PDB file of C-alpha atoms in Angstrom:
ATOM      1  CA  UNK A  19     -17.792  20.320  -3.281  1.00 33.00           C
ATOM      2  CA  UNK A  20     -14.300  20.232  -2.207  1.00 45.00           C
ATOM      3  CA  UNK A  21     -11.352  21.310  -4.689  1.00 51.00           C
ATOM      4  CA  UNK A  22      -9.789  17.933  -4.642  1.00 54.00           C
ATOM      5  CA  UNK A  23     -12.655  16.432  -5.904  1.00 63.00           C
ATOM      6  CA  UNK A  24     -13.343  19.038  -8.386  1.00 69.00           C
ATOM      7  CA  UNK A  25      -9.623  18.365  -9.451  1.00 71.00           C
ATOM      8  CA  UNK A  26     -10.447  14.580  -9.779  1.00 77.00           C
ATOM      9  CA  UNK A  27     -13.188  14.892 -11.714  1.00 75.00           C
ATOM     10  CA  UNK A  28     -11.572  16.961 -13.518  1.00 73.00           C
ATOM     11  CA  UNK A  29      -8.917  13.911 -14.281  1.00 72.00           C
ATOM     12  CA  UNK A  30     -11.120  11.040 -14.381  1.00 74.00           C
ATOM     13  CA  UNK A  31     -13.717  13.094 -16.941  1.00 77.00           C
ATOM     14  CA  UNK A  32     -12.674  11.770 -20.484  1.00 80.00           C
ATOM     15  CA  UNK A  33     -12.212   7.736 -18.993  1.00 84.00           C
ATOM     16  CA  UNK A  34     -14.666   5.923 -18.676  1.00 77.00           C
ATOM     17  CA  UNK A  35     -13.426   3.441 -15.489  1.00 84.00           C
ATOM     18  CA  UNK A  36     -10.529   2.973 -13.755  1.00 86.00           C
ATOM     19  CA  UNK A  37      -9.411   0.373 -16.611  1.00 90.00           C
ATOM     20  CA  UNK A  38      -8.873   3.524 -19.036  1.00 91.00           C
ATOM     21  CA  UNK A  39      -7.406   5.889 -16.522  1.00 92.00           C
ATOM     22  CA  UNK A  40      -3.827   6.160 -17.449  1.00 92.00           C
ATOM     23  CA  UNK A  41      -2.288   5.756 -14.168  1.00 93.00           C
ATOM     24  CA  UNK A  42      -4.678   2.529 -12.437  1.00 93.00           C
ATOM     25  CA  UNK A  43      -4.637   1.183 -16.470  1.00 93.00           C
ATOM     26  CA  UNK A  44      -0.623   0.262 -15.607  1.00 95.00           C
ATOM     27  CA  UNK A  45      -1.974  -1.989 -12.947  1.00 93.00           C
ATOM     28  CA  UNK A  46      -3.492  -5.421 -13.146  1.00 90.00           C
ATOM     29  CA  UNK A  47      -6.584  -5.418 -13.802  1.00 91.00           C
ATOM     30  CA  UNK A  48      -8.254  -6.347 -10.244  1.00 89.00           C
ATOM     31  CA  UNK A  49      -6.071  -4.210  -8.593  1.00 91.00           C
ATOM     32  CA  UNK A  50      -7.220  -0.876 -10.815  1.00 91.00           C
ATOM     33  CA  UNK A  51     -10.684  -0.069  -8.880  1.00 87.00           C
ATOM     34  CA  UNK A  52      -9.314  -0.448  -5.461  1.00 86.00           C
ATOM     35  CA  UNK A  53      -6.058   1.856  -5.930  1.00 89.00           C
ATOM     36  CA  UNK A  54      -8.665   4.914  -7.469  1.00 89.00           C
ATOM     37  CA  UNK A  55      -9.271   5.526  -3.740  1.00 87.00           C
ATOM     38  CA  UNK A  56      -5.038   4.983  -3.032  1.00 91.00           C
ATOM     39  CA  UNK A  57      -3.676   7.102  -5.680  1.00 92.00           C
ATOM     40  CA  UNK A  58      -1.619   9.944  -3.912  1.00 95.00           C
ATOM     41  CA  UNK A  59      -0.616  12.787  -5.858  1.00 96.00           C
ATOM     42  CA  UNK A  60       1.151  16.037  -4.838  1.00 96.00           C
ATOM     43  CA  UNK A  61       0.816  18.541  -7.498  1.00 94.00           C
ATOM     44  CA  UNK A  62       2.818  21.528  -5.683  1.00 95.00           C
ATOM     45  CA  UNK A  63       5.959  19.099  -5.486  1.00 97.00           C
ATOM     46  CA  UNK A  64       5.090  16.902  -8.866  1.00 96.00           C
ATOM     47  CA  UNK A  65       5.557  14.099  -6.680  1.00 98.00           C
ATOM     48  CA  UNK A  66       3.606  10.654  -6.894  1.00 98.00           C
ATOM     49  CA  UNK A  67       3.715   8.254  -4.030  1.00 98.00           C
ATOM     50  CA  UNK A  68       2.324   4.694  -4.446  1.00 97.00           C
ATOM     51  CA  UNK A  69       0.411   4.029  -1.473  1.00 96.00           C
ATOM     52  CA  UNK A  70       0.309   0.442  -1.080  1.00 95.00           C
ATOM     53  CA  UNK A  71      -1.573  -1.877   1.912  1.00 92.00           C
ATOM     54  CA  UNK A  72       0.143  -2.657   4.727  1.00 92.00           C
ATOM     55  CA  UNK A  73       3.592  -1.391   3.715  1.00 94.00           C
ATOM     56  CA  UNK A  74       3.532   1.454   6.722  1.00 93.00           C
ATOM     57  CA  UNK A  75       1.350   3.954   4.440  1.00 92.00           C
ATOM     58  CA  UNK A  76       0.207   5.487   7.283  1.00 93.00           C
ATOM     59  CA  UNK A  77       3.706   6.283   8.906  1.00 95.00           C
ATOM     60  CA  UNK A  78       4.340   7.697   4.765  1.00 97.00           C
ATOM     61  CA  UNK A  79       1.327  10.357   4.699  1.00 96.00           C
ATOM     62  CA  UNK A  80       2.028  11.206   7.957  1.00 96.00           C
ATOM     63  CA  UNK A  81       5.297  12.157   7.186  1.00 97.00           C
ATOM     64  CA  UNK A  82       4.929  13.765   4.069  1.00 98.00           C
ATOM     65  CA  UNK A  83       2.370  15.958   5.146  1.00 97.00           C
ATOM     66  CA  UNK A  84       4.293  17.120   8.282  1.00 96.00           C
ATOM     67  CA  UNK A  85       7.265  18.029   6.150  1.00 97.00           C
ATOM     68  CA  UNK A  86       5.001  20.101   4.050  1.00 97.00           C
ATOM     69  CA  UNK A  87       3.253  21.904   6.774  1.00 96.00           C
ATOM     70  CA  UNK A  88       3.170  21.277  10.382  1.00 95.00           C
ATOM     71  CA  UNK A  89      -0.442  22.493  10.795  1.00 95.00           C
ATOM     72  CA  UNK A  90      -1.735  19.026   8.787  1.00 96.00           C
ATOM     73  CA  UNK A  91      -0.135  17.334  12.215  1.00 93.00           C
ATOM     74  CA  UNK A  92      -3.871  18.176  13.068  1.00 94.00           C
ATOM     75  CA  UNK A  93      -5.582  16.484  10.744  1.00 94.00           C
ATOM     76  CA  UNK A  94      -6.816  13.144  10.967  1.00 94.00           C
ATOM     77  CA  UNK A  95      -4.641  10.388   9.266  1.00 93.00           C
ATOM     78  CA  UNK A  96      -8.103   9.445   7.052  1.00 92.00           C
ATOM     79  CA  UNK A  97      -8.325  12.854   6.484  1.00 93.00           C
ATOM     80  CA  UNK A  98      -4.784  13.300   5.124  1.00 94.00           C
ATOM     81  CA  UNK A  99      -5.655   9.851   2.850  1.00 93.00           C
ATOM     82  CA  UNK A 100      -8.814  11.914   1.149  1.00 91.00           C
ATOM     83  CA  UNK A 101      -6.514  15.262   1.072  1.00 93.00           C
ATOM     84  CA  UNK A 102      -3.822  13.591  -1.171  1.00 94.00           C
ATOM     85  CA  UNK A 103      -6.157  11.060  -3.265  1.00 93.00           C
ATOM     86  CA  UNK A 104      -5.751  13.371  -6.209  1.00 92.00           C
ATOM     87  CA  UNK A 105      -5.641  12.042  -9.429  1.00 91.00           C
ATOM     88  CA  UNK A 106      -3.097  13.398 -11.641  1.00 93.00           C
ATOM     89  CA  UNK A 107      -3.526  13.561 -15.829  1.00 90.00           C
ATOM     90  CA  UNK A 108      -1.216  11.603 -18.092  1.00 92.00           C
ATOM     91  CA  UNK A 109       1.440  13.978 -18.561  1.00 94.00           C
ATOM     92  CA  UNK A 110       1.444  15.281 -14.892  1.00 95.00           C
ATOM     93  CA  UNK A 111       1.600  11.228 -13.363  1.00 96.00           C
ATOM     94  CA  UNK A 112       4.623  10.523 -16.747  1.00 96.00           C
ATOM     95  CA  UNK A 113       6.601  13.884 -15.709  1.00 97.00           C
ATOM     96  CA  UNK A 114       6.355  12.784 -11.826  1.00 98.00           C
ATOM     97  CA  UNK A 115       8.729  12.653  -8.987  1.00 98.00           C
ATOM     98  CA  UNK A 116       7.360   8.776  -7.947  1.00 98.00           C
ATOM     99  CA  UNK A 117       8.478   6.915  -5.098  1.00 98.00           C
ATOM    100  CA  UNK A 118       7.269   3.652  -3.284  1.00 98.00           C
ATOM    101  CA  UNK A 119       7.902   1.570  -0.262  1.00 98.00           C
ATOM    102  CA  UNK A 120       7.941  -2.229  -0.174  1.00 97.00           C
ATOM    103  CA  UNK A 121       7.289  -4.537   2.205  1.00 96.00           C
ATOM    104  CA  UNK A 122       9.112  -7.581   3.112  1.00 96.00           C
ATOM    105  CA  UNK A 123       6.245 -10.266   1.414  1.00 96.00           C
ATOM    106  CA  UNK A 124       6.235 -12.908   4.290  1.00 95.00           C
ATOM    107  CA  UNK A 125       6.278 -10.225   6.703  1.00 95.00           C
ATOM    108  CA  UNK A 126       3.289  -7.778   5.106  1.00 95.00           C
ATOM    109  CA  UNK A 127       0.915 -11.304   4.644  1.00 94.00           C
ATOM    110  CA  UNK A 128       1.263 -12.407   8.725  1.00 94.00           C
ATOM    111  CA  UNK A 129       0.835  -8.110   9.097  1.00 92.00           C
ATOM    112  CA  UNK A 130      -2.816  -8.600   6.959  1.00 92.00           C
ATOM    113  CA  UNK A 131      -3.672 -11.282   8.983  1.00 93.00           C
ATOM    114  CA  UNK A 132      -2.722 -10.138  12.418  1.00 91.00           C
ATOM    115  CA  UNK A 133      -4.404  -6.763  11.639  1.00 89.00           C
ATOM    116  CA  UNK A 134      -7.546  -8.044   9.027  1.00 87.00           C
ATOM    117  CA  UNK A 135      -8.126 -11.621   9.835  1.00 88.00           C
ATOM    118  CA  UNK A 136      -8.352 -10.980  13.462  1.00 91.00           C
ATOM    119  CA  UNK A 137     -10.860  -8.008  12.928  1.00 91.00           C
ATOM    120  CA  UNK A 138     -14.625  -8.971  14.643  1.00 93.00           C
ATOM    121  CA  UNK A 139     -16.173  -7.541  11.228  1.00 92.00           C
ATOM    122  CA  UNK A 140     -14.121  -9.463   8.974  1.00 89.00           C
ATOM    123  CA  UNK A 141     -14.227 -12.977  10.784  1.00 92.00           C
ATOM    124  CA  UNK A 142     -18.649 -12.330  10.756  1.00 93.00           C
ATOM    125  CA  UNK A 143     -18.707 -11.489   7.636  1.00 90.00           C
ATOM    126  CA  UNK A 144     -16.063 -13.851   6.103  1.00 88.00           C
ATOM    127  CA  UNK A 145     -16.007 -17.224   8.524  1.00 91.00           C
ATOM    128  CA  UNK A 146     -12.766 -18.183   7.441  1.00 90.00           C
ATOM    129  CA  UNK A 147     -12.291 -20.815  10.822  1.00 91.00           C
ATOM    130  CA  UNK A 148     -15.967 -22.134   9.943  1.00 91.00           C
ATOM    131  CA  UNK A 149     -17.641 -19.756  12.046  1.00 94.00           C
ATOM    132  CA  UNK A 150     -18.203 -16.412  12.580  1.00 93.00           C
ATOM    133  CA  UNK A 151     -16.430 -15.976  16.020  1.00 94.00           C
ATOM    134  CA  UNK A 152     -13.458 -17.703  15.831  1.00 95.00           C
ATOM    135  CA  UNK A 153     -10.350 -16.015  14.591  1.00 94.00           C
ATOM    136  CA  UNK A 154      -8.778 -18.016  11.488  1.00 94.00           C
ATOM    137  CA  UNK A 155      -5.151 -19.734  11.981  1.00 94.00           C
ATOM    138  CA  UNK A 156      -2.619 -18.310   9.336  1.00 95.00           C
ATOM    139  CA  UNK A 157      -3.103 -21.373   7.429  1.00 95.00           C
ATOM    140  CA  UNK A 158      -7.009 -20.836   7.223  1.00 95.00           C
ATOM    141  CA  UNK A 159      -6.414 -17.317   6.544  1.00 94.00           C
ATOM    142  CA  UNK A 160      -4.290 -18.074   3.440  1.00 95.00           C
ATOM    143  CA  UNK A 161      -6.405 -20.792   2.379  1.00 94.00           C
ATOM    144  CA  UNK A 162      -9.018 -18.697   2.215  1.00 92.00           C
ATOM    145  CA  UNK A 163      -7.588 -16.149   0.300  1.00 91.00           C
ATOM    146  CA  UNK A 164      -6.005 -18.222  -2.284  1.00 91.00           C
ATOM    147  CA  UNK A 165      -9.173 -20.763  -2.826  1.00 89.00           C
ATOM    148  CA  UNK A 166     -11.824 -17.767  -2.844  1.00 79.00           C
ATOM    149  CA  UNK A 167     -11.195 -13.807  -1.359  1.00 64.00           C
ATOM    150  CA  UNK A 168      -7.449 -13.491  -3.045  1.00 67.00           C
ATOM    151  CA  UNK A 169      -8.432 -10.006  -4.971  1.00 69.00           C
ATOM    152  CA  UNK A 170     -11.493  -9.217  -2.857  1.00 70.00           C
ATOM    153  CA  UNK A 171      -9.414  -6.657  -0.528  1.00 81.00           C
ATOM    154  CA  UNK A 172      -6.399  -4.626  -1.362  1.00 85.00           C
ATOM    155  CA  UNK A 173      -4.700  -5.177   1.817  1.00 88.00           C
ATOM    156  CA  UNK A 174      -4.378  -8.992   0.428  1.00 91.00           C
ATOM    157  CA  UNK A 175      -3.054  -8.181  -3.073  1.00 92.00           C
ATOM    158  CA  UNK A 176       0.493  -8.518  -4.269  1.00 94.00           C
ATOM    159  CA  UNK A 177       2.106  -5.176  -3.592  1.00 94.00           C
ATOM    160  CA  UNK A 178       3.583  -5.510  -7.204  1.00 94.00           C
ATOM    161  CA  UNK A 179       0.195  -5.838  -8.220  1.00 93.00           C
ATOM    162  CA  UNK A 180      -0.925  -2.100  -6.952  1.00 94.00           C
ATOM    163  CA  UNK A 181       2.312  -0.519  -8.615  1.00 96.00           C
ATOM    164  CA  UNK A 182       1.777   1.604 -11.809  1.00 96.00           C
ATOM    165  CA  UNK A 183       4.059   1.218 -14.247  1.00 95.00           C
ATOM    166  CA  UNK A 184       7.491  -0.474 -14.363  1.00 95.00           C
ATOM    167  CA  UNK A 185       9.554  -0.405 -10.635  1.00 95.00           C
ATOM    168  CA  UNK A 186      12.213   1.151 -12.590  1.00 94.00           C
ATOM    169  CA  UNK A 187      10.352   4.824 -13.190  1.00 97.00           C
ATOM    170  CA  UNK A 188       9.859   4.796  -9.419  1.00 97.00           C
ATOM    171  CA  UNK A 189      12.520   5.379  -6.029  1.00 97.00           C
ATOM    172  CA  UNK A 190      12.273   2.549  -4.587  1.00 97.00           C
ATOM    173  CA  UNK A 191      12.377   2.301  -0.588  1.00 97.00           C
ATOM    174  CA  UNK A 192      12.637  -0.901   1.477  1.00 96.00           C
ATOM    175  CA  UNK A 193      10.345  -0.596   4.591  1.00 95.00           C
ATOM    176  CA  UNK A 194      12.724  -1.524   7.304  1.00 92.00           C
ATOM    177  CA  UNK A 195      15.342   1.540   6.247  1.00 94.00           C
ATOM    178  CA  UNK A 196      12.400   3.639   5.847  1.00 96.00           C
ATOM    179  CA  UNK A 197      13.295   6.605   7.523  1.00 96.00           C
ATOM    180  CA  UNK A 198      16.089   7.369   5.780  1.00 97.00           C
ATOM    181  CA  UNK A 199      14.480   6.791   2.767  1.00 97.00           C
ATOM    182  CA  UNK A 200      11.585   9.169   3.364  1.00 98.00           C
ATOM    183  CA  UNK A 201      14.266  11.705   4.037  1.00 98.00           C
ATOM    184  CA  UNK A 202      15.976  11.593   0.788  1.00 98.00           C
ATOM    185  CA  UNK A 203      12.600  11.687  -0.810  1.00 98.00           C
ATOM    186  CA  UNK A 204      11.020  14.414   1.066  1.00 98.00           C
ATOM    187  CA  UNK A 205      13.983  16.685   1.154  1.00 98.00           C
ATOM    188  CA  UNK A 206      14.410  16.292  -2.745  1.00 97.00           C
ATOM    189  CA  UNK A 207      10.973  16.530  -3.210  1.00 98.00           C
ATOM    190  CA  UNK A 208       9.409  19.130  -0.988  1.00 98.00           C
ATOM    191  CA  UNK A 209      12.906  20.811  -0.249  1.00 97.00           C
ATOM    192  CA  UNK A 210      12.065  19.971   3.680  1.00 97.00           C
ATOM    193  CA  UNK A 211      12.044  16.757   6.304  1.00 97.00           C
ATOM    194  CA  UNK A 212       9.924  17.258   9.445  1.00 94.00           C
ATOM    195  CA  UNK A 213      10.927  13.848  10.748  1.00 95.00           C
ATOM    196  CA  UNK A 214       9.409   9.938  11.312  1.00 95.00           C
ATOM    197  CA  UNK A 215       5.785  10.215  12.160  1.00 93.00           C
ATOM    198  CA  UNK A 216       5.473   6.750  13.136  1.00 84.00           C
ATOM    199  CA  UNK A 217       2.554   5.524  14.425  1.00 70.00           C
ATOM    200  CA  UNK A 218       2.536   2.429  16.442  1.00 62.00           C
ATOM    201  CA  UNK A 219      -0.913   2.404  17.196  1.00 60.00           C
ATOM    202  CA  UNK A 220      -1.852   0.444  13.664  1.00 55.00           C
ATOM    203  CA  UNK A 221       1.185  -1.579  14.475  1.00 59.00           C
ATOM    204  CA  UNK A 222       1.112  -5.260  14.572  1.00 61.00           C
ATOM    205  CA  UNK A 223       3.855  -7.589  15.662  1.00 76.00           C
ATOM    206  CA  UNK A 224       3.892  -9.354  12.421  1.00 77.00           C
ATOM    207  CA  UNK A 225       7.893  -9.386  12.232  1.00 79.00           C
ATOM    208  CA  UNK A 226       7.855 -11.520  15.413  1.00 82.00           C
ATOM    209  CA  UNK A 227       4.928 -13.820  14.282  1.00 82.00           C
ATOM    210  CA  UNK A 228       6.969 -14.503  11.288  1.00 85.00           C
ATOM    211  CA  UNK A 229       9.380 -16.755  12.947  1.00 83.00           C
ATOM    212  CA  UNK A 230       6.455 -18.699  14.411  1.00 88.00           C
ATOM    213  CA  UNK A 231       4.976 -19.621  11.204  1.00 93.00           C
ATOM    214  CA  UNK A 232       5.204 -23.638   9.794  1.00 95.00           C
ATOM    215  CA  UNK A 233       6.323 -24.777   6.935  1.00 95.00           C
ATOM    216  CA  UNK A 234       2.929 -25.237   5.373  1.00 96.00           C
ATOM    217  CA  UNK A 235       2.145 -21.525   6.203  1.00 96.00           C
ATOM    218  CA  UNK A 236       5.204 -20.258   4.654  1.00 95.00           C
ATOM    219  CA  UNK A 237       4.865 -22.284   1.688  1.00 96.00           C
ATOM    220  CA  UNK A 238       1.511 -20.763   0.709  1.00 96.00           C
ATOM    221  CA  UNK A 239       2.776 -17.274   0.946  1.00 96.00           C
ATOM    222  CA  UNK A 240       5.379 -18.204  -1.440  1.00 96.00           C
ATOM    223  CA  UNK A 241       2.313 -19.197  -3.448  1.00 95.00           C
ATOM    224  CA  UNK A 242       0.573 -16.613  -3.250  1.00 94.00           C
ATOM    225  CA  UNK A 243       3.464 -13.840  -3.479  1.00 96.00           C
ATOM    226  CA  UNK A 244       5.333 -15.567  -5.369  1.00 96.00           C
ATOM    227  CA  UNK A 245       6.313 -12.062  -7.214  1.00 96.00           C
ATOM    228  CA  UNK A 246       6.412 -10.102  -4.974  1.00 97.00           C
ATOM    229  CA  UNK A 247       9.150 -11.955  -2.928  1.00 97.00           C
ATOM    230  CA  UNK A 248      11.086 -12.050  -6.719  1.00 96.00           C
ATOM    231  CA  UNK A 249      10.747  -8.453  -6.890  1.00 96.00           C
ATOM    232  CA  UNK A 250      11.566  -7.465  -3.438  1.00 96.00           C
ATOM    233  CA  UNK A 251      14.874  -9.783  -3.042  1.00 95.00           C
ATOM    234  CA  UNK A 252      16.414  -8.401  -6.508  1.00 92.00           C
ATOM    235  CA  UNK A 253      15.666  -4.950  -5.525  1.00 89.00           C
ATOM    236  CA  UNK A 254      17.038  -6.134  -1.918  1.00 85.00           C
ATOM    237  CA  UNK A 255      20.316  -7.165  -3.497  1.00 83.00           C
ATOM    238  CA  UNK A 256      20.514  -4.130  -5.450  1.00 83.00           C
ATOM    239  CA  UNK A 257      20.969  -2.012  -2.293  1.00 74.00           C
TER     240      UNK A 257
END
């Protein structure tokens, strides 16, 4: 069995579920079980990294693990997701370096459907256009996910939702100034930046499909993120 697992064992012993783990018990409730999987903790640096859906996580682990060694360049970026999924105790995730990156809310819900809702798996399985071939409009999509699947997926929940804690414990990035954001974090952090490891292969054009959406489509985001677009403009005008 691999160390990192022994480790979260280790941490996840004396709780019964992820509703009594310290760290997912600061979430909402149907967010807890899907973040046990997300929860990235770097023990050599003390640092804590909320890894939230569809806010470039990727482009973060990346990153992060090429400024702490160059040889994980090599590794797989599902690999480097299972490396860092270490759970950290109650006194390791309080004492914490933590950082997080939002998302832009209108933005990251077009990105979830351009990348989910057009997936062959997910239109079978789900048949949000009535069928299970034909890729749902926006307006289905959102539909769907506010009259039944809302907190079925992570990639569809709030962002604030996934956070543990209050925003103010954490450093608090905005995704379109992320890289020098992950600078400042990774040199005070790890002592070391190894540069942007975007990658534009999980990219989706969501930014552009945004000023292509109606008014109905728009208004049910709002609806469904309607914190999440609070949060993320007073943190906006903060900067």
């Amino acid at each position: 069995m691999a160390k990192r697992n022994l480790r979260n064992i280790a941490a996840f012993a004396r709780y019964r579920s992820s509703d009594s783990y310290p760290v997912t018990k600061l979430m909402a409730p149907h967010a807890r079980h899907a973040m046990i999987s997300r929860v990235c903790y770097f023990p050599e640096f003390n640092l804590y990294y909320a890894r939230l859906p569809k806010c470039a996580n990727t482009t973060i682990i990346r990153t992060l693990a090429s400024s702490i060694d160059p040889k994980l360049d090599q590794i797989s970026t599902s690999g480097l997701k299972t490396l860092f999924n270490r759970l950290p105790s109650a006194r390791e995730f309080e004492n914490a370096y933590k950082f997080v990156v939002l998302r832009e809310p209108v933005v990251r819900a077009v990105s979830a459907w351009r990348n989910k809702g057009h997936s062959k798996v997910f239109i079978r399985k789900h048949r949000y256009a009535g069928d299970d071939s034909t890729v749902p409009t926006l307006e289905q999509f959102l539909t769907a996910l506010r009259d039944n699947d809302y907190f079925q997926n992570a990639h569809f929940l709030p962002q604030t939702d996934m956070i543990p804690g209050p925003l103010d414990d954490f450093e608090v990035g905005m995704l379109d100034q992320l890289e020098p954001f992950l600078e400042k974090v990774c040199t005070k952090a790890i002592g070391n930046y190894g540069g942007l490891k975007s990658d534009r292969k999980v990219a989706t054009d969501a930014r552009k499909r945004v000023l292509e959406i109606s008014d109905r489509e728009r208004a049910l985001i709002e609806e469904l993120y309607a914190k999440d677009i609070q949060v993320y403009e007073n943190y906006r005008n903060t900067m």
